[in-house]
Tab-separated table of N, CA and C in Angstrom:
chain	number	residue	atom	x	y	z
A	1	UNK	N	63.234	112.668	57.325
A	1	UNK	CA	64.286	113.267	56.566
A	1	UNK	C	65.670	112.997	57.242
A	2	UNK	N	65.600	113.108	58.539
A	2	UNK	CA	66.932	112.949	59.244
A	2	UNK	C	67.512	111.630	58.995
A	3	UNK	N	66.601	110.584	58.889
A	3	UNK	CA	67.127	109.263	58.591
A	3	UNK	C	67.736	109.155	57.190
A	4	UNK	N	67.173	109.834	56.251
A	4	UNK	CA	67.710	109.792	54.891
A	4	UNK	C	69.110	110.534	54.835
A	5	UNK	N	69.164	111.642	55.484
A	5	UNK	CA	70.447	112.398	55.575
A	5	UNK	C	71.489	111.649	56.373
A	6	UNK	N	70.983	110.887	57.395
A	6	UNK	CA	71.980	110.118	58.157
A	6	UNK	C	72.537	108.987	57.269
A	7	UNK	N	71.666	108.383	56.468
A	7	UNK	CA	72.212	107.391	55.513
A	7	UNK	C	73.033	107.853	54.555
A	8	UNK	N	72.732	108.984	54.065
A	8	UNK	CA	73.500	109.702	53.042
A	8	UNK	C	74.901	110.096	53.543
A	9	UNK	N	74.855	110.626	54.637
A	9	UNK	CA	76.255	111.034	55.336
A	9	UNK	C	77.054	109.829	55.672
A	10	UNK	N	76.411	108.773	56.191
A	10	UNK	CA	77.135	107.530	56.486
A	10	UNK	C	77.789	106.860	55.301
A	11	UNK	N	77.003	106.852	54.201
A	11	UNK	CA	77.585	106.236	53.050
A	11	UNK	C	78.630	107.175	52.397
A	12	UNK	N	78.481	108.511	52.575
A	12	UNK	CA	79.538	109.410	52.052
A	12	UNK	C	80.820	109.184	52.862
A	13	UNK	N	80.631	109.163	54.229
A	13	UNK	CA	81.773	108.820	55.029
A	13	UNK	C	82.466	107.480	54.634
A	14	UNK	N	81.607	106.483	54.507
A	14	UNK	CA	82.236	105.241	54.133
A	14	UNK	C	82.911	105.317	52.843
A	15	UNK	N	82.357	105.954	51.808
A	15	UNK	CA	82.933	106.128	50.600
A	15	UNK	C	84.326	106.871	50.679
A	16	UNK	N	84.233	107.904	51.417
A	16	UNK	CA	85.522	108.748	51.631
A	16	UNK	C	86.539	107.872	52.313
A	17	UNK	N	86.200	107.114	53.309
A	17	UNK	CA	87.093	106.345	54.093
A	17	UNK	C	87.657	105.141	53.201
A	18	UNK	N	86.723	104.647	52.352
A	18	UNK	CA	87.167	103.527	51.463
A	18	UNK	C	88.128	104.106	50.434
A	19	UNK	N	87.833	105.336	49.841
A	19	UNK	CA	88.740	105.846	48.849
A	19	UNK	C	90.068	106.288	49.481
A	20	UNK	N	90.016	106.702	50.647
A	20	UNK	CA	91.237	107.132	51.390
A	20	UNK	C	92.021	105.862	51.664
A	21	UNK	N	91.464	104.720	52.211
A	21	UNK	CA	92.055	103.500	52.358
A	21	UNK	C	92.680	102.992	51.142
A	22	UNK	N	91.934	103.068	50.063
A	22	UNK	CA	92.393	102.549	48.656
A	22	UNK	C	93.606	103.258	48.269
A	23	UNK	N	93.523	104.619	48.256
A	23	UNK	CA	94.708	105.401	47.737
A	23	UNK	C	95.857	105.256	48.689
A	24	UNK	N	95.643	105.082	49.898
A	24	UNK	CA	96.633	104.939	50.826
A	24	UNK	C	97.389	103.596	50.763
A	25	UNK	N	96.615	102.641	50.390
A	25	UNK	CA	97.250	101.318	50.078
A	25	UNK	C	98.097	101.248	48.794
A	26	UNK	N	97.608	101.993	47.803
A	26	UNK	CA	98.261	102.042	46.528
A	26	UNK	C	99.646	102.930	46.799
A	27	UNK	N	99.542	104.032	47.631
A	27	UNK	CA	100.706	104.816	47.794
A	27	UNK	C	101.766	103.909	48.667
A	28	UNK	N	101.242	103.220	49.599
A	28	UNK	CA	102.135	102.425	50.386
A	28	UNK	C	102.779	101.367	49.562
A	29	UNK	N	102.049	100.708	48.682
A	29	UNK	CA	102.580	99.743	47.860
A	29	UNK	C	103.620	100.300	46.899
A	30	UNK	N	103.438	101.508	46.411
A	30	UNK	CA	104.308	102.146	45.574
A	30	UNK	C	105.610	102.571	46.226
A	31	UNK	N	105.540	102.938	47.513
A	31	UNK	CA	106.737	103.205	48.379
A	31	UNK	C	107.550	102.027	48.561
A	32	UNK	N	106.783	100.933	48.976
A	32	UNK	CA	107.541	99.752	49.213
A	32	UNK	C	108.120	99.077	47.950
A	33	UNK	N	107.454	99.109	46.884
A	33	UNK	CA	107.999	98.708	45.687
A	33	UNK	C	109.182	99.476	45.121
A	34	UNK	N	109.149	100.831	45.431
A	34	UNK	CA	110.322	101.623	45.070
A	34	UNK	C	111.454	101.329	46.106
A	35	UNK	N	111.228	101.100	47.242
A	35	UNK	CA	112.237	100.809	48.289
A	35	UNK	C	113.027	99.399	47.770
A	36	UNK	N	112.209	98.425	47.380
A	36	UNK	CA	112.683	97.234	46.980
A	36	UNK	C	113.634	97.471	45.701
A	37	UNK	N	113.124	98.140	44.736
A	37	UNK	CA	113.859	98.340	43.589
A	37	UNK	C	115.021	99.162	43.747
A	38	UNK	N	115.058	100.165	44.750
A	38	UNK	CA	116.256	100.844	45.077
A	38	UNK	C	117.312	99.983	45.686
A	39	UNK	N	116.845	99.149	46.625
A	39	UNK	CA	117.823	98.274	47.317
A	39	UNK	C	118.403	97.238	46.360
A	40	UNK	N	117.590	96.788	45.477
A	40	UNK	CA	118.198	95.769	44.586
A	40	UNK	C	119.155	96.439	43.619
A	41	UNK	N	118.932	97.760	43.326
A	41	UNK	CA	119.917	98.471	42.438
A	41	UNK	C	121.145	98.603	43.321
A	42	UNK	N	121.099	98.929	44.551
A	42	UNK	CA	122.244	99.208	45.357
A	42	UNK	C	123.048	97.904	45.376
A	43	UNK	N	122.402	96.722	45.480
A	43	UNK	CA	123.149	95.420	45.545
A	43	UNK	C	123.863	95.225	44.218
A	44	UNK	N	123.145	95.524	43.178
A	44	UNK	CA	123.770	95.375	41.836
A	44	UNK	C	124.942	96.309	41.561
A	45	UNK	N	124.944	97.423	42.318
A	45	UNK	CA	126.037	98.377	42.027
A	45	UNK	C	127.217	98.205	43.043
A	46	UNK	N	127.025	97.348	44.028
A	46	UNK	CA	128.035	97.176	45.049
A	46	UNK	C	129.244	96.370	44.297
A	47	UNK	N	130.452	97.118	44.368
A	47	UNK	CA	131.560	96.547	43.718
A	47	UNK	C	132.046	95.278	44.352
A	48	UNK	N	132.651	94.445	43.702
A	48	UNK	CA	133.168	93.186	44.251
A	48	UNK	C	134.270	93.459	45.242
A	49	UNK	N	134.489	92.558	46.219
A	49	UNK	CA	135.490	92.824	47.282
A	49	UNK	C	136.859	93.136	46.476
A	50	UNK	N	137.658	94.114	47.068
A	50	UNK	CA	139.032	94.368	46.526
A	50	UNK	C	139.884	93.182	46.635
A	51	UNK	N	139.842	92.473	47.718
A	51	UNK	CA	140.761	91.477	48.035
A	51	UNK	C	140.041	90.228	48.386
A	52	UNK	N	140.260	89.147	47.875
A	52	UNK	CA	139.662	87.843	48.263
A	52	UNK	C	140.559	87.144	49.374
A	53	UNK	N	139.950	86.092	49.951
A	53	UNK	CA	140.596	85.373	51.130
A	53	UNK	C	141.945	84.816	50.765
A	54	UNK	N	142.183	84.364	49.591
A	54	UNK	CA	143.498	83.797	49.117
A	54	UNK	C	144.476	84.847	49.136
A	55	UNK	N	144.096	86.119	48.615
A	55	UNK	CA	145.082	87.115	48.536
A	55	UNK	C	145.310	87.683	49.907
A	56	UNK	N	144.333	87.606	50.799
A	56	UNK	CA	144.736	88.003	52.238
A	56	UNK	C	145.690	86.981	52.825
A	57	UNK	N	145.400	85.806	52.606
A	57	UNK	CA	146.462	84.818	53.111
A	57	UNK	C	147.768	84.999	52.565
A	58	UNK	N	147.888	85.198	51.232
A	58	UNK	CA	149.131	85.347	50.523
A	58	UNK	C	149.862	86.685	51.041
A	59	UNK	N	149.106	87.656	51.213
A	59	UNK	CA	149.642	88.955	51.676
A	59	UNK	C	150.180	88.772	53.048
A	60	UNK	N	149.468	88.142	53.917
A	60	UNK	CA	149.876	87.952	55.318
A	60	UNK	C	151.201	87.068	55.389
A	61	UNK	N	151.167	86.092	54.588
A	61	UNK	CA	152.356	85.230	54.605
A	61	UNK	C	153.614	85.906	53.965
A	62	UNK	N	153.385	86.829	53.053
A	62	UNK	CA	154.502	87.589	52.582
A	62	UNK	C	154.999	88.604	53.565
A	63	UNK	N	154.024	89.224	54.303
A	63	UNK	CA	154.507	90.228	55.293
A	63	UNK	C	155.210	89.536	56.433
A	64	UNK	N	154.862	88.386	56.791
A	64	UNK	CA	155.622	87.590	57.806
A	64	UNK	C	156.930	87.178	57.378
A	65	UNK	N	156.970	86.812	56.132
A	65	UNK	CA	158.340	86.270	55.572
A	65	UNK	C	159.268	87.451	55.404
A	66	UNK	N	158.721	88.666	55.130
A	66	UNK	CA	159.597	89.882	54.871
A	66	UNK	C	160.111	90.507	56.268
A	67	UNK	N	159.310	90.314	57.226
A	67	UNK	CA	159.674	91.062	58.528
A	67	UNK	C	160.990	90.850	59.039
A	68	UNK	N	161.581	89.662	59.078
A	68	UNK	CA	162.994	89.510	59.627
A	68	UNK	C	163.967	90.264	58.748
A	69	UNK	N	163.843	90.211	57.435
A	69	UNK	CA	164.723	90.884	56.560
A	69	UNK	C	164.523	92.449	56.713
A	70	UNK	N	163.324	92.940	56.933
A	70	UNK	CA	163.093	94.272	57.168
A	70	UNK	C	163.687	94.734	58.399
A	71	UNK	N	163.596	93.977	59.451
A	71	UNK	CA	164.233	94.314	60.756
A	71	UNK	C	165.741	94.445	60.562
A	72	UNK	N	166.302	93.404	59.947
A	72	UNK	CA	167.802	93.422	59.678
A	72	UNK	C	168.226	94.502	58.951
A	73	UNK	N	167.580	94.855	57.842
A	73	UNK	CA	167.912	95.969	56.961
A	73	UNK	C	167.839	97.288	57.788
A	74	UNK	N	166.829	97.371	58.574
A	74	UNK	CA	166.558	98.586	59.417
A	74	UNK	C	167.810	98.727	60.398
A	75	UNK	N	168.110	97.660	61.051
A	75	UNK	CA	169.257	97.736	62.036
A	75	UNK	C	170.606	98.049	61.363
A	76	UNK	N	170.839	97.446	60.176
A	76	UNK	CA	172.043	97.759	59.512
A	76	UNK	C	172.143	99.239	59.103
A	77	UNK	N	171.017	99.759	58.614
A	77	UNK	CA	171.044	101.172	58.108
A	77	UNK	C	171.179	102.132	59.332
A	78	UNK	N	170.580	101.700	60.511
A	78	UNK	CA	170.535	102.473	61.579
A	78	UNK	C	172.046	102.519	62.055
A	79	UNK	N	172.714	101.429	62.066
A	79	UNK	CA	174.228	101.470	62.512
A	79	UNK	C	174.970	102.368	61.530
A	80	UNK	N	174.708	102.462	60.278
A	80	UNK	CA	175.353	103.228	59.298
A	80	UNK	C	175.151	104.797	59.479
A	81	UNK	N	173.824	105.000	59.736
A	81	UNK	CA	173.538	106.525	59.855
A	81	UNK	C	173.794	106.939	61.333
A	82	UNK	N	173.816	106.056	62.307
A	82	UNK	CA	174.101	106.507	63.643
A	82	UNK	C	172.937	107.020	64.356
A	83	UNK	N	173.137	108.170	65.044
A	83	UNK	CA	171.978	108.785	65.776
A	83	UNK	C	170.957	109.503	64.897
A	84	UNK	N	171.263	109.613	63.607
A	84	UNK	CA	170.368	110.413	62.737
A	84	UNK	C	169.119	109.636	62.582
A	85	UNK	N	168.069	110.323	62.092
A	85	UNK	CA	166.754	109.690	61.975
A	85	UNK	C	166.787	108.982	60.647
A	86	UNK	N	166.250	107.765	60.629
A	86	UNK	CA	166.272	106.841	59.434
A	86	UNK	C	164.969	107.359	58.671
A	87	UNK	N	165.239	107.706	57.442
A	87	UNK	CA	164.114	108.200	56.576
A	87	UNK	C	163.257	106.917	56.200
A	88	UNK	N	162.051	107.281	55.850
A	88	UNK	CA	161.137	106.196	55.476
A	88	UNK	C	161.599	105.680	54.001
A	89	UNK	N	161.805	104.351	53.920
A	89	UNK	CA	162.182	103.779	52.782
A	89	UNK	C	161.087	103.097	52.142
A	90	UNK	N	160.855	103.482	50.853
A	90	UNK	CA	159.748	102.921	50.045
A	90	UNK	C	160.361	102.298	48.787
A	91	UNK	N	160.188	100.964	48.609
A	91	UNK	CA	160.979	100.209	47.593
A	91	UNK	C	160.617	100.702	46.230
A	92	UNK	N	159.221	101.177	45.947
A	92	UNK	CA	158.974	101.635	44.642
A	92	UNK	C	159.190	103.177	44.498
A	93	UNK	N	159.778	103.816	45.421
A	93	UNK	CA	160.159	105.112	45.333
A	93	UNK	C	161.688	105.405	45.419
A	94	UNK	N	162.327	105.573	44.313
A	94	UNK	CA	163.783	105.715	44.179
A	94	UNK	C	164.300	106.925	45.020
A	95	UNK	N	163.496	107.874	45.072
A	95	UNK	CA	163.991	109.076	45.866
A	95	UNK	C	164.221	108.722	47.372
A	96	UNK	N	163.397	107.788	47.941
A	96	UNK	CA	163.542	107.480	49.282
A	96	UNK	C	164.803	106.652	49.433
A	97	UNK	N	165.265	105.919	48.478
A	97	UNK	CA	166.510	105.194	48.574
A	97	UNK	C	167.718	105.971	48.171
A	98	UNK	N	167.601	106.952	47.188
A	98	UNK	CA	168.653	107.793	46.777
A	98	UNK	C	169.083	108.783	47.862
A	99	UNK	N	168.321	109.099	48.789
A	99	UNK	CA	168.691	109.923	49.887
A	99	UNK	C	169.522	109.353	51.002
A	100	UNK	N	169.797	108.085	50.865
A	100	UNK	CA	170.629	107.258	51.893
A	100	UNK	C	172.004	107.297	51.421
A	101	UNK	N	172.953	107.193	52.501
A	101	UNK	CA	174.345	106.948	52.099
A	101	UNK	C	174.458	105.754	51.174
A	102	UNK	N	175.579	105.585	50.422
A	102	UNK	CA	175.838	104.543	49.461
A	102	UNK	C	175.703	103.136	50.126
A	103	UNK	N	176.291	102.850	51.230
A	103	UNK	CA	176.154	101.579	51.853
A	103	UNK	C	174.675	101.194	52.242
A	104	UNK	N	173.990	102.275	52.790
A	104	UNK	CA	172.585	102.042	53.241
A	104	UNK	C	171.811	101.925	51.975
A	105	UNK	N	172.075	102.551	50.857
A	105	UNK	CA	171.385	102.344	49.583
A	105	UNK	C	171.447	100.883	49.132
A	106	UNK	N	172.657	100.268	49.204
A	106	UNK	CA	172.816	98.837	48.898
A	106	UNK	C	172.026	97.945	49.794
A	107	UNK	N	172.021	98.306	51.102
A	107	UNK	CA	171.161	97.384	52.023
A	107	UNK	C	169.722	97.550	51.653
A	108	UNK	N	169.211	98.748	51.320
A	108	UNK	CA	167.843	99.009	51.036
A	108	UNK	C	167.424	98.304	49.618
A	109	UNK	N	168.338	98.443	48.666
A	109	UNK	CA	168.025	97.791	47.368
A	109	UNK	C	168.006	96.237	47.561
A	110	UNK	N	168.888	95.807	48.275
A	110	UNK	CA	169.004	94.286	48.622
A	110	UNK	C	167.628	93.894	49.332
A	111	UNK	N	167.300	94.609	50.363
A	111	UNK	CA	166.006	94.262	51.027
A	111	UNK	C	164.793	94.265	49.952
A	112	UNK	N	164.747	95.331	49.227
A	112	UNK	CA	163.651	95.481	48.248
A	112	UNK	C	163.551	94.327	47.210
A	113	UNK	N	164.821	93.895	46.786
A	113	UNK	CA	164.835	92.797	45.821
A	113	UNK	C	164.406	91.529	46.498
A	114	UNK	N	164.817	91.307	47.728
A	114	UNK	CA	164.442	90.030	48.470
A	114	UNK	C	162.885	90.134	48.736
A	115	UNK	N	162.400	91.375	49.104
A	115	UNK	CA	160.937	91.436	49.461
A	115	UNK	C	160.129	91.126	48.161
A	116	UNK	N	160.559	91.669	47.055
A	116	UNK	CA	159.830	91.432	45.786
A	116	UNK	C	159.786	89.884	45.502
A	117	UNK	N	160.860	89.257	45.668
A	117	UNK	CA	160.846	87.776	45.519
A	117	UNK	C	159.883	87.074	46.506
A	118	UNK	N	160.007	87.536	47.689
A	118	UNK	CA	159.006	86.956	48.730
A	118	UNK	C	157.554	87.184	48.275
A	119	UNK	N	157.236	88.377	48.002
A	119	UNK	CA	155.921	88.694	47.517
A	119	UNK	C	155.457	87.736	46.383
A	120	UNK	N	156.270	87.554	45.352
A	120	UNK	CA	155.962	86.776	44.176
A	120	UNK	C	155.881	85.238	44.520
A	121	UNK	N	156.851	84.787	45.446
A	121	UNK	CA	156.829	83.436	46.025
A	121	UNK	C	155.541	83.175	46.674
A	122	UNK	N	154.895	84.169	47.177
A	122	UNK	CA	153.613	83.962	48.041
A	122	UNK	C	152.437	84.252	47.133
A	123	UNK	N	152.552	84.162	45.836
A	123	UNK	CA	151.502	84.207	44.979
A	123	UNK	C	150.809	85.601	44.570
A	124	UNK	N	151.598	86.625	44.851
A	124	UNK	CA	150.972	87.987	44.545
A	124	UNK	C	152.037	88.709	43.576
A	125	UNK	N	151.494	89.525	42.813
A	125	UNK	CA	152.271	90.368	42.016
A	125	UNK	C	152.677	91.608	42.902
A	126	UNK	N	153.703	92.315	42.519
A	126	UNK	CA	153.998	93.546	43.291
A	126	UNK	C	152.873	94.550	43.244
A	127	UNK	N	152.205	94.625	42.062
A	127	UNK	CA	150.989	95.568	41.965
A	127	UNK	C	149.960	95.083	43.027
A	128	UNK	N	149.587	93.806	43.104
A	128	UNK	CA	148.608	93.303	43.964
A	128	UNK	C	148.986	93.691	45.415
A	129	UNK	N	150.203	93.426	45.761
A	129	UNK	CA	150.748	93.623	47.123
A	129	UNK	C	150.665	95.082	47.514
A	130	UNK	N	151.007	95.926	46.496
A	130	UNK	CA	150.925	97.441	46.813
A	130	UNK	C	149.518	97.836	46.836
A	131	UNK	N	148.585	97.287	46.119
A	131	UNK	CA	147.156	97.588	46.087
A	131	UNK	C	146.549	97.295	47.478
A	132	UNK	N	146.994	96.208	47.933
A	132	UNK	CA	146.447	95.721	49.331
A	132	UNK	C	147.015	96.608	50.321
A	133	UNK	N	148.245	96.945	50.271
A	133	UNK	CA	148.958	97.809	51.252
A	133	UNK	C	148.240	99.248	51.327
A	134	UNK	N	147.902	99.654	50.148
A	134	UNK	CA	147.280	101.036	50.066
A	134	UNK	C	145.788	100.911	50.518
A	135	UNK	N	145.050	99.786	50.243
A	135	UNK	CA	143.764	99.593	50.649
A	135	UNK	C	143.612	99.462	52.145
A	136	UNK	N	144.738	98.881	52.724
A	136	UNK	CA	144.671	98.738	54.230
A	136	UNK	C	144.563	100.009	55.022
A	137	UNK	N	145.051	101.157	54.408
A	137	UNK	CA	145.087	102.397	55.052
A	137	UNK	C	143.709	102.937	55.307
A	138	UNK	N	142.665	102.529	54.548
A	138	UNK	CA	141.363	103.190	54.526
A	138	UNK	C	140.268	102.115	54.783
A	139	UNK	N	140.669	100.836	54.792
A	139	UNK	CA	139.508	99.797	54.838
A	139	UNK	C	139.761	99.053	56.221
A	140	UNK	N	138.959	99.335	57.176
A	140	UNK	CA	138.990	98.722	58.489
A	140	UNK	C	138.655	97.213	58.438
A	141	UNK	N	137.710	96.882	57.561
A	141	UNK	CA	137.319	95.551	57.551
A	141	UNK	C	138.522	94.674	57.007
A	142	UNK	N	139.276	95.235	55.987
A	142	UNK	CA	140.450	94.520	55.515
A	142	UNK	C	141.495	94.444	56.533
A	143	UNK	N	141.668	95.526	57.269
A	143	UNK	CA	142.685	95.556	58.271
A	143	UNK	C	142.438	94.393	59.324
A	144	UNK	N	141.236	94.288	59.719
A	144	UNK	CA	140.875	93.259	60.636
A	144	UNK	C	141.091	91.865	60.021
A	145	UNK	N	140.696	91.678	58.723
A	145	UNK	CA	140.891	90.391	58.129
A	145	UNK	C	142.485	90.013	58.075
A	146	UNK	N	143.239	91.007	57.641
A	146	UNK	CA	144.656	90.736	57.653
A	146	UNK	C	145.294	90.482	58.924
A	147	UNK	N	144.821	91.279	60.014
A	147	UNK	CA	145.280	91.181	61.386
A	147	UNK	C	145.033	89.709	61.787
A	148	UNK	N	143.836	89.344	61.651
A	148	UNK	CA	143.300	88.016	62.057
A	148	UNK	C	144.089	86.837	61.419
A	149	UNK	N	144.375	87.129	60.139
A	149	UNK	CA	145.198	86.131	59.346
A	149	UNK	C	146.564	86.096	59.848
A	150	UNK	N	147.160	87.233	60.126
A	150	UNK	CA	148.548	87.261	60.755
A	150	UNK	C	148.540	86.522	61.984
A	151	UNK	N	147.594	86.748	62.872
A	151	UNK	CA	147.525	86.062	64.221
A	151	UNK	C	147.435	84.575	63.931
A	152	UNK	N	146.572	84.170	63.060
A	152	UNK	CA	146.385	82.737	62.785
A	152	UNK	C	147.609	81.988	62.249
A	153	UNK	N	148.303	82.701	61.376
A	153	UNK	CA	149.579	82.213	60.866
A	153	UNK	C	150.715	82.100	61.777
A	154	UNK	N	150.624	83.010	62.825
A	154	UNK	CA	151.750	82.955	63.832
A	154	UNK	C	151.486	81.932	64.980
A	155	UNK	N	150.303	81.449	64.992
A	155	UNK	CA	149.928	80.456	66.106
A	155	UNK	C	150.943	79.190	66.070
A	156	UNK	N	151.327	78.677	67.133
A	156	UNK	CA	152.130	77.485	67.015
A	156	UNK	C	151.242	76.337	66.707
A	157	UNK	N	151.749	75.363	65.963
A	157	UNK	CA	150.922	74.215	65.617
A	157	UNK	C	150.163	73.539	66.712
A	158	UNK	N	150.685	73.470	67.978
A	158	UNK	CA	150.123	72.858	69.115
A	158	UNK	C	148.664	73.647	69.432
A	159	UNK	N	148.693	74.913	69.225
A	159	UNK	CA	147.548	75.704	69.632
A	159	UNK	C	146.543	75.836	68.609
A	160	UNK	N	146.707	75.245	67.341
A	160	UNK	CA	145.712	75.307	66.374
A	160	UNK	C	144.774	74.160	66.349
């Protein structure tokens, strides 16, 4: 009798082990399948990049082209205001310009007009330029891309 009970318990153990393995395999396959379906959904929901490489190049070129005019305008306004603090001037915010003395307003408006033309000459709309400027504040990858583009554009032809 011991031999029959031994056979019975061995087959029971094998059956339980087999069933455990079978259900474990199904559960594992379900988890893996679910993980793949979730990751594919995540890729499908990933938004396209906010800015493409051409826009980054155009933005960097516009910034470099505007910089001398910005520095000149800043220096001229600084001379007019004297030792006072120069307020932040934002071209699409008329309040920032209206708070300046009349001659400084003219300088700021002139700078803003020239900057708009520079942006458009570099293949961007003002809205695109502003969108990129805002995105730069929170997007470190974009910051790095623009920074690297600015460095590349400023290299002398001999070092390229």
